[in-house]
Coordinates of C-alpha atoms in Angstrom, one line a residue:
Chain A
G2 CA 14.2 6.7 2.2
A3 CA 12.5 5.6 5.5
G4 CA 11.6 2.7 4.1
V5 CA 11.4 0.1 1.3
S6 CA 9.6 1.2 -2.3
Q7 CA 8.7 -0.9 -5.2
S8 CA 7.7 0.3 -8.5
P9 CA 5.4 0.0 -10.4
S10 CA 2.7 -0.2 -7.6
N11 CA 0.6 -1.7 -10.1
K12 CA 1.1 -3.6 -13.2
V13 CA -1.0 -4.9 -16.1
T14 CA 0.4 -6.7 -19.3
E15 CA -0.7 -9.6 -21.3
K16 CA 0.1 -13.0 -21.5
G17 CA 3.8 -14.2 -22.7
K18 CA 5.3 -10.5 -22.1
D19 CA 8.0 -9.8 -20.2
V20 CA 7.8 -7.4 -16.7
E21 CA 10.5 -6.0 -14.6
L22 CA 9.3 -5.0 -11.1
R23 CA 12.0 -2.8 -8.9
C24 CA 13.1 -2.9 -5.1
D25 CA 14.6 -0.3 -3.3
P26 CA 15.3 -1.6 0.4
I27 CA 16.4 0.3 3.4
S28 CA 19.1 2.2 3.1
G29 CA 22.3 -0.1 4.7
H30 CA 20.3 -2.6 4.5
T31 CA 22.2 -5.8 3.3
A32 CA 19.6 -8.3 3.2
L33 CA 16.6 -8.0 0.3
Y34 CA 14.0 -10.9 0.0
W35 CA 11.3 -11.1 -2.5
Y36 CA 7.7 -12.9 -1.6
R37 CA 4.8 -13.5 -3.7
Q38 CA 1.1 -13.2 -2.4
S39 CA -1.7 -14.6 -4.3
L40 CA -5.1 -16.1 -3.5
G41 CA -3.9 -19.8 -4.3
Q42 CA -0.7 -20.0 -2.6
G43 CA -1.1 -17.1 0.2
L44 CA 2.3 -15.8 0.3
E45 CA 5.7 -17.7 -0.7
F46 CA 9.3 -17.2 -0.4
L47 CA 10.5 -16.4 -3.7
I48 CA 14.3 -15.3 -3.5
Y49 CA 17.0 -14.1 -1.0
F50 CA 20.2 -11.8 -1.4
Q51 CA 22.5 -11.5 1.3
G52 CA 25.8 -8.9 0.8
N53 CA 27.7 -10.4 -2.0
S54 CA 27.2 -14.4 -1.5
A55 CA 25.1 -16.1 -3.9
P56 CA 21.0 -15.5 -3.9
D57 CA 19.1 -18.1 -2.8
K58 CA 16.7 -19.1 -5.4
S59 CA 15.2 -22.0 -3.7
G60 CA 11.4 -20.3 -4.2
L61 CA 11.1 -18.9 -7.4
P62 CA 8.7 -21.1 -9.5
S63 CA 9.7 -21.9 -12.8
D64 CA 13.0 -20.8 -15.0
R65 CA 10.7 -17.3 -16.3
F66 CA 11.5 -15.7 -13.2
S67 CA 14.9 -14.7 -12.3
A68 CA 16.5 -11.7 -9.9
E69 CA 19.5 -9.5 -9.4
R70 CA 20.7 -7.2 -7.3
T71 CA 23.2 -4.3 -8.3
G72 CA 25.6 -3.2 -5.9
G73 CA 24.0 -4.1 -3.0
S74 CA 21.2 -2.1 -2.8
V75 CA 18.1 -2.2 -5.6
S76 CA 17.0 -5.5 -6.6
T77 CA 14.8 -6.0 -9.9
L78 CA 12.7 -9.0 -10.3
T79 CA 12.0 -10.3 -14.1
I80 CA 9.3 -12.2 -14.8
Q81 CA 9.9 -13.3 -18.8
R82 CA 7.0 -14.8 -21.1
T83 CA 4.5 -14.2 -17.8
Q84 CA 1.4 -16.9 -17.7
Q85 CA -2.2 -16.0 -16.0
E86 CA -1.1 -17.7 -13.0
D87 CA 1.6 -15.0 -12.5
S88 CA -0.8 -12.6 -11.6
A89 CA -0.2 -11.9 -8.0
V90 CA 1.0 -9.1 -5.4
Y91 CA 4.7 -9.1 -5.6
L92 CA 6.5 -8.3 -1.9
C93 CA 10.0 -7.2 -1.4
A94 CA 11.7 -7.1 2.0
S95 CA 15.0 -5.7 3.3
S96 CA 16.8 -6.3 6.4
A97 CA 19.4 -5.3 8.9
G98 CA 21.4 -8.3 8.0
I99 CA 20.7 -12.6 9.2
R100 CA 17.9 -13.0 11.1
E101 CA 17.0 -9.1 11.5
T102 CA 13.5 -8.2 11.3
Q103 CA 12.3 -8.1 7.6
Y104 CA 10.4 -5.2 6.7
F105 CA 8.0 -4.7 4.0
G106 CA 7.9 -2.4 0.6
P107 CA 3.3 -1.8 -0.2
G108 CA 4.4 -4.6 -3.5
T109 CA 3.7 -4.6 -6.4
R110 CA 0.3 -5.8 -8.2
L111 CA 0.5 -7.8 -11.1
L112 CA -2.6 -9.0 -13.7
V113 CA -1.3 -10.7 -17.2
L114 CA -4.3 -10.9 -19.1
Chain B
A27 CA 10.7 -27.9 6.8
Q28 CA 9.0 -25.5 8.7
S29 CA 5.5 -24.9 8.8
V30 CA 2.7 -22.5 10.0
T31 CA -0.5 -23.0 10.6
Q32 CA -3.7 -20.8 11.0
P33 CA -6.5 -22.3 12.0
D34 CA -8.9 -19.9 11.8
I35 CA -9.7 -18.2 8.5
H36 CA -11.9 -15.7 9.3
I37 CA -12.9 -14.1 12.5
T38 CA -15.2 -11.0 13.9
V39 CA -15.2 -9.3 17.2
S40 CA -17.0 -6.6 18.5
E41 CA -15.7 -3.6 19.1
G42 CA -14.2 -3.1 22.7
A43 CA -14.3 -7.2 23.1
S44 CA -11.1 -9.1 23.2
L45 CA -9.2 -11.1 20.8
E46 CA -7.3 -14.2 20.5
L47 CA -5.9 -14.9 17.2
R48 CA -4.5 -18.6 16.7
C49 CA -0.8 -19.5 15.4
N50 CA 1.1 -22.8 15.5
Y51 CA 4.3 -23.5 14.4
S52 CA 6.7 -26.6 13.7
Y53 CA 9.9 -26.8 13.4
G54 CA 12.6 -29.0 14.9
A55 CA 14.3 -26.1 17.3
T56 CA 12.7 -22.7 18.4
P57 CA 12.6 -20.7 16.0
Y58 CA 12.1 -17.1 15.2
L59 CA 8.3 -16.2 15.6
F60 CA 6.5 -13.0 13.8
W61 CA 2.8 -11.6 13.5
Y62 CA 2.6 -9.0 11.2
V63 CA -0.4 -7.4 9.6
Q64 CA -1.4 -6.4 6.2
S65 CA -4.2 -3.4 5.9
P66 CA -6.3 -3.5 3.0
G67 CA -3.8 -2.2 0.2
Q68 CA -1.3 -2.0 2.3
G69 CA 1.9 -3.9 3.2
L70 CA 3.0 -6.0 5.5
Q71 CA 3.5 -4.2 8.7
L72 CA 5.4 -5.7 11.8
L73 CA 3.2 -6.1 15.1
L74 CA 5.5 -8.0 17.1
K75 CA 8.4 -10.7 17.5
Y76 CA 9.8 -13.1 19.3
F77 CA 13.6 -14.4 19.6
S78 CA 14.1 -15.6 22.7
G79 CA 13.9 -14.7 26.5
D80 CA 10.4 -13.5 28.0
T81 CA 8.4 -15.7 26.4
L82 CA 5.6 -13.3 26.7
V83 CA 5.9 -10.1 23.8
Q84 CA 4.7 -7.3 23.6
G85 CA 4.0 -5.1 20.2
I86 CA 2.7 -2.3 18.6
K87 CA -0.9 -1.1 18.6
G88 CA -1.6 -3.3 21.7
F89 CA -0.6 -6.5 20.7
E90 CA 0.9 -9.2 22.7
A91 CA 2.0 -12.7 22.0
E92 CA 2.9 -15.3 24.2
F93 CA 5.9 -18.3 22.9
K94 CA 4.2 -21.5 24.3
R95 CA 6.9 -24.1 23.5
S96 CA 5.2 -27.6 24.8
Q97 CA 2.1 -26.5 22.2
S98 CA 4.3 -24.7 19.4
S99 CA 2.0 -22.5 19.4
F100 CA 2.3 -17.8 19.3
N101 CA -0.9 -16.7 19.7
L102 CA -1.4 -13.3 19.3
R103 CA -3.9 -11.2 21.6
K104 CA -5.6 -7.7 22.0
P105 CA -7.4 -7.3 25.3
S106 CA -9.8 -4.4 23.8
V107 CA -10.0 -4.2 19.9
H108 CA -10.5 -1.1 18.2
W109 CA -12.5 -0.9 14.5
S110 CA -9.1 0.4 13.2
D111 CA -7.7 -3.2 14.1
A112 CA -9.3 -4.5 11.0
A113 CA -6.7 -6.5 8.5
E114 CA -5.9 -9.8 7.8
Y115 CA -2.8 -11.1 10.3
F116 CA 0.0 -13.3 9.1
C117 CA 2.0 -15.3 11.6
A118 CA 5.3 -16.0 10.4
V119 CA 8.3 -18.9 11.2
E120 CA 12.1 -18.1 10.6
G121 CA 14.3 -21.5 11.3
F122 CA 18.0 -20.9 12.0
G123 CA 20.0 -21.3 8.9
N124 CA 17.1 -20.4 6.8
E125 CA 16.5 -16.7 6.7
K126 CA 13.5 -17.0 4.6
L127 CA 10.1 -16.2 6.3
T128 CA 7.3 -19.2 6.0
F129 CA 3.9 -17.9 6.5
G130 CA 0.6 -19.0 7.5
T131 CA -2.4 -18.7 5.2
G132 CA -3.8 -15.8 7.6
T133 CA -6.8 -14.7 9.8
R134 CA -8.8 -12.2 8.7
L135 CA -10.4 -9.7 11.3
T136 CA -13.6 -7.8 11.0
I137 CA -14.3 -5.5 13.9
I138 CA -18.3 -4.9 14.4
P139 CA -20.2 -2.1 16.1

């Protein structure tokens, strides 16, 4: 596709449930990022994938959060046992490589009740 | 660690007036600098970026920004704003060897007739 796509666009879940958020990067982009945007914390980095290298997980807030990137393309961010403080917009971005411009998707708005 | 400060949470400007949004960064060397815009319910769109070279960079939608090393600043300007410029603006920094973006808290721009 022409840009980064994310699904679902909105997700409402109950506290304690697991959720999966999907990101389709721009075709050919080797780097993929996840960020979170919340009222209290602003925009914060979660995790970064570059090619076949081990991901940079330094921004993940707890071990309930994990992400994988299959075949160097699509990525899934999984949040286990969701908490109300996980409510936020989860943004995915991709870039053509290291130190290239990051292009963002429209985000997934997650609401944990 | 790198950080970004956007001192103005909210700015109101009359349509047709000039605009300057402030951004200060903290980083040990010259970072990569970005301005992104986010319209309500939308993802982040890149306005412009500074990597090296000419310190005055031109972006989309008539925006420009000037990198001032002595002031650790990267302020965004537009000579004449349009109602469609109403949005939230984020300054971001990317350090060398650290490919994640660190964002400021954002400045919300309101345009009045």
